[in-house]
Amino acid sequence: MPDITLTTLVVLCLAAAAAGWIDAVVGGGGLLLLPALLLGLPHVPAAHVLGTNKAVAIVGTSGAAVTYARQAPVKVATAVRIGLVALAGSMTGAFFAAGISSDVLRPVIMVVLVAVAAFVMLRPQFGREAAGDTDRKVTRACAATAIVLVGGGIGFYDGLFGPGTGTFLVLALTAVLHLDLVTASATAKIVNVCTNGGALAMFAYQGSVMWQLAALMAVFNLAGGLLGARMALRKGSEFVRGVLLVVVFSLVAKLGFDQWS
């Protein structure tokens, strides 16, 4: 455990809970958790912050994934296949990350996110497919596209750049597999468990995880994740759609601040 004040510890735990809730509903909890760790632990090496972030996030994501899998009509086998490909894509993206400037990528991602927000607002029925219709509409071609495009493409983006990966997963799964937003969130959680697990294993191997701090924050992250998953299941796709738009605009603001500050 690093030498931090009680106030900082409380703030980090509350941030972990809020991040778990956001991540469970629509993805993007890292937009809150990682900056909180960076600000709360300014003298800790970045690798240790990233490793601790993964150790915290995987607990909340796993709890949310289990909650969703029990109540949402998610195809676990398909989600795991996508997750394994996403893991390989993430490792490939990380390999190339050193040679690409994030200053070039941020404006591109901001344009994409604004377009996504406009699409979701102009298409009110997006993500409102009846969950029971999913089996009829998903063909083998759609499943293969999801594995290659969603797993490989977004996994590559996660390793290369990162912010908003969970949100992109929800949107892509909704579009490619014709899922309602609740089922897409459930599937995205399983994919996230796969990618987070691979990253955490690497950080742990390198000794870059503050396990005591991570364990404490993980309790709050798990509580937030369980609450978020249950709220999404209870309130349905319209609730998830509203949170999705808030997260997308927050991500645009965050990327814009990083780009021009």
Coordinates of C-alpha atoms in Angstrom, one line a residue:
M1 CA 0.0 0.0 0.0
P2 CA 1.5 3.4 -1.0
D3 CA 1.8 6.1 1.6
I4 CA -1.5 8.1 1.0
T5 CA -3.8 10.1 3.2
L6 CA -7.1 8.8 4.5
T7 CA -8.9 11.5 2.4
T8 CA -7.2 10.3 -0.8
L9 CA -8.0 6.7 0.0
V10 CA -11.7 7.6 0.5
V11 CA -11.8 9.5 -2.8
L12 CA -10.2 6.6 -4.6
C13 CA -12.7 4.1 -3.2
L14 CA -15.6 6.3 -4.2
A15 CA -14.2 6.8 -7.6
A16 CA -13.8 3.0 -7.9
A17 CA -17.5 2.5 -7.0
A18 CA -18.7 5.1 -9.5
A19 CA -16.4 3.7 -12.2
G20 CA -17.8 0.2 -11.6
W21 CA -21.4 1.5 -12.0
I22 CA -20.6 3.3 -15.2
D23 CA -18.6 0.4 -16.6
A24 CA -21.4 -2.1 -15.8
V25 CA -24.1 0.0 -17.5
V26 CA -22.4 1.0 -20.7
G27 CA -18.6 0.8 -20.4
G28 CA -16.1 3.7 -20.0
G29 CA -15.5 3.4 -16.2
G30 CA -11.8 3.8 -16.9
L31 CA -12.4 7.4 -17.8
L32 CA -13.0 8.0 -14.1
L33 CA -10.9 5.4 -12.4
L34 CA -7.6 5.9 -14.2
P35 CA -7.5 9.7 -13.9
A36 CA -8.4 9.4 -10.2
L37 CA -5.5 7.0 -9.6
L38 CA -3.1 9.3 -11.5
L39 CA -4.2 12.4 -9.6
G40 CA -4.3 10.6 -6.2
L41 CA -1.0 8.9 -6.6
P42 CA 1.2 11.5 -8.5
H43 CA 4.5 10.0 -7.4
V44 CA 3.7 6.4 -8.2
P45 CA 5.2 5.1 -11.5
A46 CA 2.7 5.0 -14.4
A47 CA 3.1 1.3 -14.9
H48 CA 2.0 0.6 -11.3
V49 CA -1.0 2.9 -11.7
L50 CA -2.1 1.1 -14.9
G51 CA -1.5 -2.3 -13.3
T52 CA -3.5 -1.4 -10.2
N53 CA -6.3 0.0 -12.4
K54 CA -6.6 -3.3 -14.2
A55 CA -6.6 -5.2 -10.9
V56 CA -9.5 -3.1 -9.6
A57 CA -11.5 -3.0 -12.9
I58 CA -11.4 -6.7 -13.6
V59 CA -13.2 -7.4 -10.3
G60 CA -16.1 -5.1 -11.0
T61 CA -16.3 -6.2 -14.6
S62 CA -16.4 -9.9 -13.6
G63 CA -19.2 -9.3 -11.1
A64 CA -21.2 -7.4 -13.7
A65 CA -20.6 -10.1 -16.3
V66 CA -21.9 -12.8 -13.9
T67 CA -25.0 -10.7 -13.0
Y68 CA -25.7 -10.1 -16.7
A69 CA -25.1 -13.7 -17.8
R70 CA -27.6 -15.0 -15.2
Q71 CA -30.4 -12.7 -16.4
A72 CA -29.7 -11.4 -19.9
P73 CA -29.9 -13.6 -23.1
V74 CA -26.2 -13.4 -23.7
K75 CA -24.3 -16.1 -25.7
V76 CA -21.3 -16.7 -23.4
A77 CA -19.4 -18.8 -26.0
T78 CA -19.6 -16.1 -28.6
A79 CA -18.6 -13.5 -26.1
V80 CA -15.6 -15.5 -25.0
R81 CA -14.5 -16.1 -28.7
I82 CA -14.7 -12.3 -29.3
G83 CA -12.8 -11.7 -26.0
L84 CA -9.9 -14.1 -27.0
V85 CA -9.6 -12.3 -30.4
A86 CA -9.8 -9.0 -28.6
L87 CA -6.9 -10.1 -26.3
A88 CA -4.7 -10.8 -29.3
G89 CA -5.8 -7.5 -31.0
S90 CA -4.9 -5.6 -27.8
M91 CA -1.5 -7.1 -27.6
T92 CA -0.9 -6.2 -31.3
G93 CA -2.1 -2.7 -30.7
A94 CA 0.2 -2.3 -27.7
F95 CA 3.1 -3.5 -29.9
F96 CA 2.6 -0.6 -32.3
A97 CA 1.6 2.0 -29.7
A98 CA 5.1 3.4 -29.2
G99 CA 5.3 4.5 -32.8
I100 CA 2.0 6.4 -33.0
S101 CA 1.3 9.8 -31.4
S102 CA -1.9 10.0 -29.4
D103 CA -2.1 13.7 -30.6
V104 CA -2.9 12.3 -34.0
L105 CA -5.5 9.8 -32.8
R106 CA -7.5 12.0 -30.4
P107 CA -9.1 14.2 -33.1
V108 CA -10.0 11.2 -35.2
I109 CA -11.7 9.4 -32.2
M110 CA -13.5 12.6 -31.2
V111 CA -15.0 12.9 -34.7
V112 CA -16.0 9.2 -34.6
L113 CA -17.6 9.7 -31.1
V114 CA -19.6 12.8 -32.2
A115 CA -20.9 10.8 -35.2
V116 CA -21.8 8.0 -32.9
A117 CA -23.7 10.3 -30.6
A118 CA -25.6 11.9 -33.5
F119 CA -26.5 8.4 -34.9
V120 CA -27.8 7.2 -31.5
M121 CA -29.9 10.4 -31.1
L122 CA -31.3 10.4 -34.6
R123 CA -32.1 6.7 -34.5
P124 CA -34.3 6.3 -31.3
Q125 CA -34.9 2.6 -32.1
F126 CA -31.1 1.8 -32.1
G127 CA -30.5 -0.8 -29.4
R128 CA -34.2 -1.5 -28.7
E129 CA -34.4 -4.8 -30.5
A130 CA -36.4 -7.4 -28.5
A131 CA -33.9 -9.7 -26.8
G132 CA -35.9 -12.7 -27.9
D133 CA -35.3 -11.8 -31.6
T134 CA -31.5 -12.0 -31.3
D135 CA -31.2 -15.7 -32.2
R136 CA -33.2 -15.3 -35.4
K137 CA -31.2 -12.4 -36.7
V138 CA -27.6 -13.5 -35.9
T139 CA -26.2 -15.5 -38.8
R140 CA -22.8 -17.2 -38.9
A141 CA -21.5 -14.3 -41.0
C142 CA -22.6 -11.8 -38.4
A143 CA -20.9 -13.8 -35.7
A144 CA -17.7 -14.1 -37.7
T145 CA -17.8 -10.4 -38.4
A146 CA -18.2 -9.7 -34.7
I147 CA -15.3 -11.9 -33.8
V148 CA -12.9 -10.3 -36.3
L149 CA -14.2 -6.7 -36.4
V150 CA -15.3 -6.2 -32.8
G151 CA -12.7 -8.5 -31.2
G152 CA -9.7 -7.7 -33.4
G153 CA -10.5 -4.1 -34.3
I154 CA -11.6 -2.8 -30.9
G155 CA -9.0 -5.0 -29.2
F156 CA -6.3 -3.4 -31.4
Y157 CA -7.7 0.1 -30.5
D158 CA -7.6 -0.8 -26.8
G159 CA -4.0 -1.7 -26.9
L160 CA -3.1 1.2 -29.2
F161 CA -5.0 4.0 -27.4
G162 CA -7.7 2.8 -25.0
P163 CA -10.2 5.4 -23.8
G164 CA -13.8 4.4 -24.4
T165 CA -13.2 0.8 -25.3
G166 CA -16.1 -0.5 -23.4
T167 CA -18.5 2.1 -25.0
F168 CA -17.2 1.1 -28.5
L169 CA -17.8 -2.5 -27.7
V170 CA -21.4 -1.9 -26.7
L171 CA -22.1 0.1 -29.9
A172 CA -20.4 -2.3 -32.2
L173 CA -22.1 -5.4 -30.7
T174 CA -25.4 -3.7 -31.0
A175 CA -24.8 -2.8 -34.6
V176 CA -23.2 -6.1 -35.8
L177 CA -25.1 -8.7 -33.8
H178 CA -28.4 -6.7 -33.7
L179 CA -28.5 -6.9 -29.9
D180 CA -30.5 -4.7 -27.6
L181 CA -28.3 -2.4 -25.5
V182 CA -28.7 -4.4 -22.3
T183 CA -27.6 -7.6 -24.0
A184 CA -24.8 -5.8 -25.8
S185 CA -23.6 -4.4 -22.4
A186 CA -23.7 -8.0 -21.0
T187 CA -21.6 -9.3 -23.9
A188 CA -19.2 -6.4 -23.7
K189 CA -18.5 -7.2 -20.0
I190 CA -17.4 -10.8 -20.8
V191 CA -15.1 -9.5 -23.6
N192 CA -13.7 -6.9 -21.1
V193 CA -13.0 -9.7 -18.6
C194 CA -10.9 -11.5 -21.2
T195 CA -8.9 -8.4 -22.2
N196 CA -8.4 -7.1 -18.6
G197 CA -7.3 -10.6 -17.5
G198 CA -4.6 -10.7 -20.2
A199 CA -3.3 -7.2 -19.3
L200 CA -3.4 -7.9 -15.6
A201 CA -1.4 -11.1 -16.0
M202 CA 1.3 -9.1 -17.8
F203 CA 1.4 -6.3 -15.2
A204 CA 1.5 -8.9 -12.4
Y205 CA 4.4 -10.7 -14.1
Q206 CA 6.2 -7.3 -14.2
G207 CA 5.4 -6.6 -10.5
S208 CA 3.5 -3.5 -11.4
V209 CA 0.4 -4.0 -9.2
M210 CA -0.2 -2.5 -5.8
W211 CA -2.2 -5.4 -4.5
Q212 CA -3.3 -4.0 -1.1
L213 CA -4.7 -0.8 -2.6
A214 CA -6.2 -2.7 -5.5
A215 CA -8.0 -5.2 -3.1
L216 CA -9.6 -2.4 -1.1
M217 CA -10.7 -0.4 -4.2
A218 CA -11.9 -3.6 -5.9
V219 CA -14.5 -4.1 -3.1
F220 CA -16.1 -0.7 -4.0
N221 CA -15.7 -1.3 -7.7
L222 CA -17.5 -4.7 -7.4
A223 CA -20.4 -3.1 -5.4
G224 CA -20.7 -0.4 -8.1
G225 CA -20.6 -3.0 -10.9
L226 CA -23.3 -5.2 -9.3
L227 CA -25.5 -2.2 -8.7
G228 CA -25.0 -0.9 -12.3
A229 CA -25.8 -4.2 -13.9
R230 CA -28.9 -4.7 -11.9
M231 CA -30.1 -1.2 -12.7
A232 CA -29.5 -1.7 -16.4
L233 CA -31.4 -5.0 -16.3
R234 CA -34.3 -3.5 -14.4
K235 CA -34.6 -0.2 -16.3
G236 CA -33.9 -1.6 -19.8
S237 CA -32.4 -0.3 -23.0
E238 CA -33.8 3.3 -22.7
F239 CA -31.9 3.8 -19.5
V240 CA -28.7 2.4 -21.0
R241 CA -29.2 4.6 -24.1
G242 CA -29.3 7.7 -21.9
V243 CA -26.2 6.7 -19.9
L244 CA -24.4 5.9 -23.2
L245 CA -25.0 9.4 -24.6
V246 CA -23.7 10.9 -21.3
V247 CA -20.5 8.8 -21.5
V248 CA -19.9 9.5 -25.1
F249 CA -20.1 13.3 -24.7
S250 CA -17.9 13.0 -21.5
L251 CA -15.4 11.1 -23.5
V252 CA -15.4 13.7 -26.3
A253 CA -14.8 16.4 -23.6
K254 CA -12.0 14.4 -22.0
L255 CA -10.2 13.8 -25.3
G256 CA -10.7 17.5 -26.3
F257 CA -9.2 18.6 -23.0
D258 CA -6.2 16.3 -23.4
Q259 CA -5.7 17.5 -27.0
W260 CA -5.9 21.2 -26.5
S261 CA -5.0 21.9 -22.8

